[in-house]
mmCIF file of C-alpha atoms in Angstrom:
data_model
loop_
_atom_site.group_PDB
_atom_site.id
_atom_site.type_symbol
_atom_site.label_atom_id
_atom_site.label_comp_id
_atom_site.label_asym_id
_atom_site.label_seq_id
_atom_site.Cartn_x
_atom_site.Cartn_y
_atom_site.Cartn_z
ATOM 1 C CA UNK A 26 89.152 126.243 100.049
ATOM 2 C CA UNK A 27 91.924 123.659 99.836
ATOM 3 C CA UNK A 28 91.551 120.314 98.502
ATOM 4 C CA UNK A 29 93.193 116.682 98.500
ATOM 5 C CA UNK A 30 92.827 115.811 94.832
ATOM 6 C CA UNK A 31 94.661 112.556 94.675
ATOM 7 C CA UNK A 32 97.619 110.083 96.292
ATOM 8 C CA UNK A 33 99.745 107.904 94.476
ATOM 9 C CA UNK A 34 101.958 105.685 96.125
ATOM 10 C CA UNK A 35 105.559 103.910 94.838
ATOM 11 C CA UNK A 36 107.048 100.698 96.188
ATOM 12 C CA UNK A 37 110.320 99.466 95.365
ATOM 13 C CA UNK A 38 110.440 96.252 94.075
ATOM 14 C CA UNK A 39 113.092 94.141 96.438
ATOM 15 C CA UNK A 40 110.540 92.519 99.305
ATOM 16 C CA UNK A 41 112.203 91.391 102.538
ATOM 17 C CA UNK A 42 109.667 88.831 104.504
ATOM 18 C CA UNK A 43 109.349 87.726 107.307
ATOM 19 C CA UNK A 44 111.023 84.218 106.850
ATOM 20 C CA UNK A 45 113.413 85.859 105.663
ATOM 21 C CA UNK A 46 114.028 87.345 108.606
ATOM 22 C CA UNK A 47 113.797 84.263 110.730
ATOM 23 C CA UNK A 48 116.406 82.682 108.268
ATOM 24 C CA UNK A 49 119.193 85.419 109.502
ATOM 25 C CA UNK A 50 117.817 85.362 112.877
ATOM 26 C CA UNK A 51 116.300 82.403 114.059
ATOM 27 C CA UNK A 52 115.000 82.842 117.356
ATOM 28 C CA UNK A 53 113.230 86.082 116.024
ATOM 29 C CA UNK A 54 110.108 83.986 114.615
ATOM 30 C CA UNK A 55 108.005 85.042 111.387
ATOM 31 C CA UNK A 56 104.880 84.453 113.838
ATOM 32 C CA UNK A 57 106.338 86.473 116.463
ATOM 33 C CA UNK A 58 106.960 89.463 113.710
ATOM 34 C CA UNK A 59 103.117 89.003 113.132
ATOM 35 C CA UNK A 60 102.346 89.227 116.168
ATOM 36 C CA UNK A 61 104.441 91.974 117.629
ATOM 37 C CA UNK A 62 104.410 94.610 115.017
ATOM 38 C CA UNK A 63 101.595 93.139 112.317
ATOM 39 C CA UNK A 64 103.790 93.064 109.245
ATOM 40 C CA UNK A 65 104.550 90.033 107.076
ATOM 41 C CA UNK A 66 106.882 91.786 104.403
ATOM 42 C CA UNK A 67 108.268 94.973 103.683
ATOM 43 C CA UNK A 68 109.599 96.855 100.370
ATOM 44 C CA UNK A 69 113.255 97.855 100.479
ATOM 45 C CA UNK A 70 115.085 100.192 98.150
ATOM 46 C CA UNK A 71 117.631 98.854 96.034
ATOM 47 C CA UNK A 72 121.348 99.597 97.082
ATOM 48 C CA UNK A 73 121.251 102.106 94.030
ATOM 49 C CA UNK A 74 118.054 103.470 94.937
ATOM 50 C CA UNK A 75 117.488 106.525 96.928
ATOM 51 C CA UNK A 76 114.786 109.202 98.015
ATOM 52 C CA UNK A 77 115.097 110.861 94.975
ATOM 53 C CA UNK A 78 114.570 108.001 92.513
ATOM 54 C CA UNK A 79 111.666 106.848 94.997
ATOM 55 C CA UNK A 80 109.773 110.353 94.716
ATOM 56 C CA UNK A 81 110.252 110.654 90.998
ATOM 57 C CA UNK A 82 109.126 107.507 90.537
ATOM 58 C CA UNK A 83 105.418 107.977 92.596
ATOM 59 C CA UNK A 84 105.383 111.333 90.811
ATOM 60 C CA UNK A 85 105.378 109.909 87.447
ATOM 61 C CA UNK A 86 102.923 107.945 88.681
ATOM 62 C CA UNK A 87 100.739 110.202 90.147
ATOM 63 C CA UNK A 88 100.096 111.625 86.854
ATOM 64 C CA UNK A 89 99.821 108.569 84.621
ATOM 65 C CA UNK A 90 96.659 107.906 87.366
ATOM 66 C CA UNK A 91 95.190 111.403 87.535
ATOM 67 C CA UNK A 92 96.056 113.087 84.213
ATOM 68 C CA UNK A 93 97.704 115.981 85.379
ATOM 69 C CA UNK A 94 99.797 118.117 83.400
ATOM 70 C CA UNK A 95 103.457 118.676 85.404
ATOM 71 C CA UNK A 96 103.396 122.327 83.746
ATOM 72 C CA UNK A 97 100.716 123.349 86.175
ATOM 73 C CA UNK A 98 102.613 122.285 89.586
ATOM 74 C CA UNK A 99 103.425 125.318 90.666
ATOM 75 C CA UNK A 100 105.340 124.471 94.016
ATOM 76 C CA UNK A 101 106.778 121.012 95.343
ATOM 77 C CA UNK A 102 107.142 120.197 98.849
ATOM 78 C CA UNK A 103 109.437 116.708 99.473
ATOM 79 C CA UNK A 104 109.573 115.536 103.250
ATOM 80 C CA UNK A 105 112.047 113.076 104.361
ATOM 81 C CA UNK A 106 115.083 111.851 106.860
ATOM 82 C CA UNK A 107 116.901 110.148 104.607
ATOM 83 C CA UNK A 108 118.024 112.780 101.569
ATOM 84 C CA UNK A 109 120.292 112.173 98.968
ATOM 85 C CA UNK A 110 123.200 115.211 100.239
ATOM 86 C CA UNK A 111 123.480 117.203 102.829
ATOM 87 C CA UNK A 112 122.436 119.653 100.013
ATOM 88 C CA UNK A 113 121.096 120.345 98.179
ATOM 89 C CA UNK A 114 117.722 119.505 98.996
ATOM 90 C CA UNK A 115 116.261 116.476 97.453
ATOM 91 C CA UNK A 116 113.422 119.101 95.622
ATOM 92 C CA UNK A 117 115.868 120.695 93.937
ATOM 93 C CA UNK A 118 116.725 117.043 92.029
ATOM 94 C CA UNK A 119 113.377 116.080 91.933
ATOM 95 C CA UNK A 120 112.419 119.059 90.075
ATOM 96 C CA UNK A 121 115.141 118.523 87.587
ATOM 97 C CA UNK A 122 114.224 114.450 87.290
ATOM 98 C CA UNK A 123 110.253 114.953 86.801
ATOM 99 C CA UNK A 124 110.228 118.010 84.205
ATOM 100 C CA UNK A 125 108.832 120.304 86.366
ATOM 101 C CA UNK A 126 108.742 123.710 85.328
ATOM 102 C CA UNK A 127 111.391 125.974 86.740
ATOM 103 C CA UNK A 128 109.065 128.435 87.548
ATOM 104 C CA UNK A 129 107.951 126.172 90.381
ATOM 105 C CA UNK A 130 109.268 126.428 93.977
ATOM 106 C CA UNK A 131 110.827 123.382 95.589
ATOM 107 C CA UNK A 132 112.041 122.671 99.072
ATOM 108 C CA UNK A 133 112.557 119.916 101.832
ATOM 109 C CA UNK A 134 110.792 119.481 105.341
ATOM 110 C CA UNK A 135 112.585 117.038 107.483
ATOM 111 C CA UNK A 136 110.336 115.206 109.408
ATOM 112 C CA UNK A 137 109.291 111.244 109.925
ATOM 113 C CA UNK A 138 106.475 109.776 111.096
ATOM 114 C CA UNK A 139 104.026 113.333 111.237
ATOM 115 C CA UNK A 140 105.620 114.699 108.366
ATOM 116 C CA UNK A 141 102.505 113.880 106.143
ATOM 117 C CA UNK A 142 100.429 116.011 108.503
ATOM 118 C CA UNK A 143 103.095 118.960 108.828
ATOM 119 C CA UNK A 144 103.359 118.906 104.882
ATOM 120 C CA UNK A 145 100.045 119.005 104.162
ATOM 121 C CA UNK A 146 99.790 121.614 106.881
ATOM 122 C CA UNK A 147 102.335 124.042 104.658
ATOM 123 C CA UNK A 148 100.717 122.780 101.459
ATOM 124 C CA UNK A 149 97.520 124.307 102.315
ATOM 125 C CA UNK A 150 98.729 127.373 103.623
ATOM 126 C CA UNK A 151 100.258 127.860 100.940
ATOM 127 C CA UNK A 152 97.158 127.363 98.267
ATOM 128 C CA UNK A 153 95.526 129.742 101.159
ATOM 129 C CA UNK A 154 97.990 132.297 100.446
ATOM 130 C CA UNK A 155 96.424 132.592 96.468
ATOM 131 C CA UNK A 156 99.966 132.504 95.263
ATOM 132 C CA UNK A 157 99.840 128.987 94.233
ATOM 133 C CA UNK A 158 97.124 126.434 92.705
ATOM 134 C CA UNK A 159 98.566 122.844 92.598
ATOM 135 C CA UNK A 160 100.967 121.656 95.437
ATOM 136 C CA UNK A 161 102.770 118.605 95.419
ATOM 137 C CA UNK A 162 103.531 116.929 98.455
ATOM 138 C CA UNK A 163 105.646 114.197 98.298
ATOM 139 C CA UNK A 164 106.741 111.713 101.235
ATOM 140 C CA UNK A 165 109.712 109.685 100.409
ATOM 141 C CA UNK A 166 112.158 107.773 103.062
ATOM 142 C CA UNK A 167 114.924 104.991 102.491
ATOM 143 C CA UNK A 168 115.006 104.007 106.338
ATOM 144 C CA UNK A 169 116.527 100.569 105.150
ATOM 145 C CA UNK A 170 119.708 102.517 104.766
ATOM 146 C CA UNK A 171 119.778 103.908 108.320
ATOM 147 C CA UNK A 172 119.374 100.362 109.660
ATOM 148 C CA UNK A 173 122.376 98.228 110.945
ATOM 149 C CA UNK A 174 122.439 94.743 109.537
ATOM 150 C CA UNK A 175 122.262 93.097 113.103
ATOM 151 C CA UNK A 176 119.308 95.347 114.172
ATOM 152 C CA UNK A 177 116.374 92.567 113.824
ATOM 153 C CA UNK A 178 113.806 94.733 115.707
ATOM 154 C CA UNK A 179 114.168 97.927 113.405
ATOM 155 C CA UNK A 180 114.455 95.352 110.132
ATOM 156 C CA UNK A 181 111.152 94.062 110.863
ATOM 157 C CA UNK A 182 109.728 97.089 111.305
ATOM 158 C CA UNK A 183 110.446 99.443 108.469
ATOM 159 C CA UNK A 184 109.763 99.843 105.232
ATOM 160 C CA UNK A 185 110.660 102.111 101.877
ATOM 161 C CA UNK A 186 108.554 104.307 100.187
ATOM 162 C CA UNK A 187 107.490 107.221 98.218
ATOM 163 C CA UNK A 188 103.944 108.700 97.946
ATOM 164 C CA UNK A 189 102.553 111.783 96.210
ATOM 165 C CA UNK A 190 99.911 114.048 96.858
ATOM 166 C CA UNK A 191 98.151 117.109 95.299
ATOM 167 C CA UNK A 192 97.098 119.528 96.939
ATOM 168 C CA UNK A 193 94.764 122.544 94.985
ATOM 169 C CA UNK A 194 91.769 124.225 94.556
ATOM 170 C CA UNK A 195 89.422 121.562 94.141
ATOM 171 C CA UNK A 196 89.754 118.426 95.147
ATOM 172 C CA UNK A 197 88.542 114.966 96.677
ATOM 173 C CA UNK A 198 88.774 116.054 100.502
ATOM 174 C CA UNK A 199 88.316 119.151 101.655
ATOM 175 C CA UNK A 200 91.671 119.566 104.191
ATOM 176 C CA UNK A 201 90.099 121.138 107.726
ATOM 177 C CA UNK A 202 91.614 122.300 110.545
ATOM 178 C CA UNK A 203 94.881 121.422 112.082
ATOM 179 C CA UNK A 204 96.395 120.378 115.672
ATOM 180 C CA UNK A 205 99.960 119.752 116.106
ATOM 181 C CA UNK A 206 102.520 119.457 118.939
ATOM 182 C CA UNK A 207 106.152 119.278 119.820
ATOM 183 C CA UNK A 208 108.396 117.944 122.638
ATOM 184 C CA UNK A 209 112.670 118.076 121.449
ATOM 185 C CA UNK A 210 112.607 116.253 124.654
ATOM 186 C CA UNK A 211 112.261 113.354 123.321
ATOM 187 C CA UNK A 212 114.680 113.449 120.733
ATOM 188 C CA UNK A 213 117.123 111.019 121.771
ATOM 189 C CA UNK A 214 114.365 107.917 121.789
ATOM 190 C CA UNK A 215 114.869 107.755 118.035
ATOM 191 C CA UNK A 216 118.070 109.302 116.346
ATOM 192 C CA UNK A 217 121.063 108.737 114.266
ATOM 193 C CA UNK A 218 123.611 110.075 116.079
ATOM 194 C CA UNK A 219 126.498 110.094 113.844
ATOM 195 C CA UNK A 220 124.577 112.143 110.570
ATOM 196 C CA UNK A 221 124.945 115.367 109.950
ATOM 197 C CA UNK A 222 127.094 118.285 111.789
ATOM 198 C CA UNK A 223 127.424 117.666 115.329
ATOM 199 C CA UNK A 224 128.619 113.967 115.227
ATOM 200 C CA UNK A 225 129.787 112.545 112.116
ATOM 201 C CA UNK A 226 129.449 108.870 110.628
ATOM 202 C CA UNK A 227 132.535 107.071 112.017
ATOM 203 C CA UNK A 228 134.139 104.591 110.147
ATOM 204 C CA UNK A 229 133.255 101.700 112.596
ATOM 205 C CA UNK A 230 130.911 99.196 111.177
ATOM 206 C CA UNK A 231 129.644 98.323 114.082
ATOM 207 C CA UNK A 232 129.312 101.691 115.997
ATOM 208 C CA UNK A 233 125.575 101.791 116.138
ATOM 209 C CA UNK A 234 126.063 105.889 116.823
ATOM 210 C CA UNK A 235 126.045 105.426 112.537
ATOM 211 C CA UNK A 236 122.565 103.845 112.558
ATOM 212 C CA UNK A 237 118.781 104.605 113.573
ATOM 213 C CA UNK A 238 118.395 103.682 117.223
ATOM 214 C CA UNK A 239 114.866 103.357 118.576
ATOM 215 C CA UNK A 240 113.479 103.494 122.949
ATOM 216 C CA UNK A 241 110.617 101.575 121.486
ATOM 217 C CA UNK A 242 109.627 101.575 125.557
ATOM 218 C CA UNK A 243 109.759 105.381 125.422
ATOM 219 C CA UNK A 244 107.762 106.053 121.680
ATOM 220 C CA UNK A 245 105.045 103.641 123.674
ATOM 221 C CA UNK A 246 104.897 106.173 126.505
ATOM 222 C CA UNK A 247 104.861 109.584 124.239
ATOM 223 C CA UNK A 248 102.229 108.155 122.135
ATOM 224 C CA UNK A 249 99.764 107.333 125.064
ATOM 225 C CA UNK A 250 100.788 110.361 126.764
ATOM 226 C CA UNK A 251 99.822 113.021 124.047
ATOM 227 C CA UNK A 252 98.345 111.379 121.013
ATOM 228 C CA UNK A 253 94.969 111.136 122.624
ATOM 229 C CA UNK A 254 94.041 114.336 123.890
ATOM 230 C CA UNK A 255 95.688 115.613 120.836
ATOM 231 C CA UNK A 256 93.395 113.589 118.414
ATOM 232 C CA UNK A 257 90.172 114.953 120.545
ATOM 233 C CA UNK A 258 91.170 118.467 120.696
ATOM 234 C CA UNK A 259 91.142 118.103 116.768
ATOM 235 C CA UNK A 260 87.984 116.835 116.629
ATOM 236 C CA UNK A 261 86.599 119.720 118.614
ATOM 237 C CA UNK A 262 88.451 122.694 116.530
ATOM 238 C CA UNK A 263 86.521 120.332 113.519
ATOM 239 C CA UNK A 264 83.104 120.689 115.216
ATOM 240 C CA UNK A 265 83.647 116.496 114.951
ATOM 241 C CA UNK A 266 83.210 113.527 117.522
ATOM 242 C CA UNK A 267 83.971 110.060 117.673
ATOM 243 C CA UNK A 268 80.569 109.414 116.143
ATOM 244 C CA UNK A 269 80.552 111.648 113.268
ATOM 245 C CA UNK A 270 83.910 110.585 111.848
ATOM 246 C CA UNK A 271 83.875 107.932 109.614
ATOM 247 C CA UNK A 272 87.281 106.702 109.608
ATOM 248 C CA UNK A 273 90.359 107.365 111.208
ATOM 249 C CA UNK A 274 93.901 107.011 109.553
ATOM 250 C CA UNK A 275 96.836 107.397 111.528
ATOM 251 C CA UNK A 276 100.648 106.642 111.158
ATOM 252 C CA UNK A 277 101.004 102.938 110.693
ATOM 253 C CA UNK A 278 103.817 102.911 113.294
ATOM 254 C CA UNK A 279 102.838 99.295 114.526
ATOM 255 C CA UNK A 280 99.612 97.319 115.521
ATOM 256 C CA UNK A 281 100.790 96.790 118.992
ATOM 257 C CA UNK A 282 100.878 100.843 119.636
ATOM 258 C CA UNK A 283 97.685 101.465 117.316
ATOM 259 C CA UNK A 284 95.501 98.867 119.062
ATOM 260 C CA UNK A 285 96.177 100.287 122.495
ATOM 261 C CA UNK A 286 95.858 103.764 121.094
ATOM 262 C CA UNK A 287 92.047 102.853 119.443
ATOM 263 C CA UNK A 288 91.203 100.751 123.329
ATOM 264 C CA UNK A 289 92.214 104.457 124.939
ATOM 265 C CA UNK A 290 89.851 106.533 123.035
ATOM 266 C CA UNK A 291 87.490 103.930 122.451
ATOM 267 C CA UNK A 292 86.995 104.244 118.591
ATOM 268 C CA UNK A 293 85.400 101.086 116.996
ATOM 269 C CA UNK A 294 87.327 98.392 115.085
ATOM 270 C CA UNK A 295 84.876 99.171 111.754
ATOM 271 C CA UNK A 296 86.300 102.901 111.683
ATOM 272 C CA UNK A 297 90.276 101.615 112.521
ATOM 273 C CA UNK A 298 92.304 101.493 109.195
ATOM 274 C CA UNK A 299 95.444 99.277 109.446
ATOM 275 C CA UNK A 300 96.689 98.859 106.340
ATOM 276 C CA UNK A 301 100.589 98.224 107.142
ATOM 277 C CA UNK A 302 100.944 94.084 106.526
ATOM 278 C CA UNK A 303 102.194 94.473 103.629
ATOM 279 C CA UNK A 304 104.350 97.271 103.435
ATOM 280 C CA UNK A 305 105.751 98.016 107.335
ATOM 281 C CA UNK A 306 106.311 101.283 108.993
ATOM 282 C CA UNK A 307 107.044 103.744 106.020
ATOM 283 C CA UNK A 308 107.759 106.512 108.329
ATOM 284 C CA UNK A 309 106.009 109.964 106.467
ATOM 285 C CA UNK A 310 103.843 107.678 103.627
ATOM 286 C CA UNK A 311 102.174 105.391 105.995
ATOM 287 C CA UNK A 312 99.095 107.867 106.267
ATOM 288 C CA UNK A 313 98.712 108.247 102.838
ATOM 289 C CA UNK A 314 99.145 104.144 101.936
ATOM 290 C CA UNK A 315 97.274 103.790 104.425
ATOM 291 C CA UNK A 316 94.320 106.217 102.870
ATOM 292 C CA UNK A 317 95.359 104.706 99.514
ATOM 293 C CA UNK A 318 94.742 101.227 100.381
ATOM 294 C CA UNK A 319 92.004 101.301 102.220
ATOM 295 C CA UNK A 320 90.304 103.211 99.712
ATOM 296 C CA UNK A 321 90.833 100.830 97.252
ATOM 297 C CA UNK A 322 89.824 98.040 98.755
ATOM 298 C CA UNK A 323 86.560 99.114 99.946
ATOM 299 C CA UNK A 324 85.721 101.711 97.511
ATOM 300 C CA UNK A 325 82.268 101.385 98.694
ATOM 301 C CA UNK A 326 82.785 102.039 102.812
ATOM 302 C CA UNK A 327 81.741 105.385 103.907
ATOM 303 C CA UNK A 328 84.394 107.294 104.380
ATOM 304 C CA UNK A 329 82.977 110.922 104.098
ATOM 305 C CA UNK A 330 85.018 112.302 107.054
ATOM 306 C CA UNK A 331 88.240 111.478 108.154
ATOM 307 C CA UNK A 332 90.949 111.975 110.853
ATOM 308 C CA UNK A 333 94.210 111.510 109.852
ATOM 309 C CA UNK A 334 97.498 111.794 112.417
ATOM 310 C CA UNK A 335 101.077 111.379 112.606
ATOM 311 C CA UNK A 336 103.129 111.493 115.613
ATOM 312 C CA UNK A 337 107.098 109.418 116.769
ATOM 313 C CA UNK A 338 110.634 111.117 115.865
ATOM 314 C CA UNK A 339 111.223 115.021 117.465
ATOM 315 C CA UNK A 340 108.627 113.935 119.207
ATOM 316 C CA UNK A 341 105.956 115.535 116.790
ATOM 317 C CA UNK A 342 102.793 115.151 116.311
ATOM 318 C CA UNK A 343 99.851 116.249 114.308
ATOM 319 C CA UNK A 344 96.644 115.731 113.105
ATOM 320 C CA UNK A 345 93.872 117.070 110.770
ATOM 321 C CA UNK A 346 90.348 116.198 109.359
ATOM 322 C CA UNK A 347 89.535 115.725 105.973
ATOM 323 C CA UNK A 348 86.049 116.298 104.464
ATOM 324 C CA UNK A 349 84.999 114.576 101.203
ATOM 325 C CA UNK A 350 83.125 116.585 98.965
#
């Protein structure tokens, strides 16, 4: 079997509110953040801060909390959008900046907002394998950097992060069965145009082609379209129902798109976990802050199975249950 044995989550220390926000644009009110999107603040790397520095950092902390030894990771798995180079991957550093053995594998998945799900999806298979024990999964995105200055809609809604898990042979959650999905047509409703080989970044400040653009409109219409039927089809390879699950965790993407999400499948408010106020949309960590959180603040709320999903850029989607043991 293959386990969840702990999350530990790092956030930078720079906070951008929402007044702040209404002090650079003032007809964009701190209210109507609230209300639109359900954040008050979000955490934002430092201009010298990057994805690497961010996963090191909730690495190191994920073993001041939980006591594990570094020498026993045996393979590392970062996802993010945002890497340091073009290469080498972001692992590779990582590896080098925690002390982890060099004996341990290391590699990058690039994915966003499902890329908790997809890693914990090759995490397991790989513990399934019985080549490796402990794998680390670590989420870690600087979407601040992809934003224009001028781009008040995608300010408000991101934030940085960096989370790690561990994935072995014992754990606190059992990890079940998996459902994911994939439609590339949907890839230009949320892109950065001018990245990597096909278009480069021009030097144009104000060519948005250089920053993340976002068809909020058309992530509304993908999520309704396949985000339900995928969530139920998991519960059924799970032997689970709306009834027997006890929570359900999915990508904090905002609370307009999760409340009309929880109204279409009809799951009740008690068993909804939006934990996203604080922090924002942290692309690939907002399922495991959002586990995190929750968790600690009602350590004693039943919470013996859960659904967790992800599901925006590609489009991609995915979800999985968890069972506590």
């Amino acid at each position: 079997m293959e386990y969840i044995k702990g999350i530990s989550v790092y956030l930078p220390n720079d906070i951008v509110t929402n007044e702040q926000i209404t002090a650079e644009f003032p007809e964009w009110s701190g209210q109507k953040i609230l209300d639109k999107i359900g954040v008050q603040q979000r955490y934002i790397a430092q201009k010298n801060e990057f994805t690497s520095d961010m996963a090191a950092q909730a690495i190191r902390k994920f073993f001041e909390e939980y006591q594990i030894d570094k020498k026993d990771i045996d393979y590392l798995i970062v996802c993010t959008q945002t890497p340091d180079y073009q290469l080498p991957t972001t692992a590779c550093l990582v590896q080098q900046m925690v002390g982890f053995p060099t004996s341990c594998g290391a590699l990058d998945i690039n994915q966003g907002c499902s890329g908790y799900i997809y890693g914990l999806s090759l995490a397991k298979g790989l513990v399934a394998s019985g080549n490796f024990k402990n794998v680390l999964l670590v989420t870690a995105d600087v979407y601040s950097k992809l934003i224009h200055p001028k781009d008040k809609g995608n300010i408000s809604i991101f934030g940085d992060a960096a989370t790690a898990t561990l994935i072995s042979t014992s754990g606190q959650y059992r990890i079940g069965n998996f459902t994911m999905g994939t439609d590339g047509t949907g890839a230009e409703n949320l892109i950065v145009r001018n990245s990597a080989m096909r278009y480069s970044k021009t030097k144009d400040t104000n060519d948005m082609n250089n920053f993340l653009q976002m068809k909020g409109g058309e992530i509304f219409k993908f999520v309704i379209k396949y985000v339900p039927s995928m969530l139920f089809d998991n519960m059924k390879v799970n032997d689970q129902n709306i009834n027997t699950i006890d929570l359900f965790v999915f990508h904090q993407a905002n609370t307009f798109i999760l409340e009309k999400l929880r109204q279409e499948m009809k799951i009740p408010v008690e068993k909804y976990v939006l934990e996203m106020l604080n922090c924002g949309n942290t692309v690939s960590s907002s399922v495991p802050i959002a586990m995190k959180s929750h968790s600690d603040k009602y350590p004693h709320k039943k919470a013996d199975i859960l659904q967790i999903a992800g599901f925006g850029v590609g489009y991609s989607w995915g979800a999985v249950c968890l069972f506590k043991e």
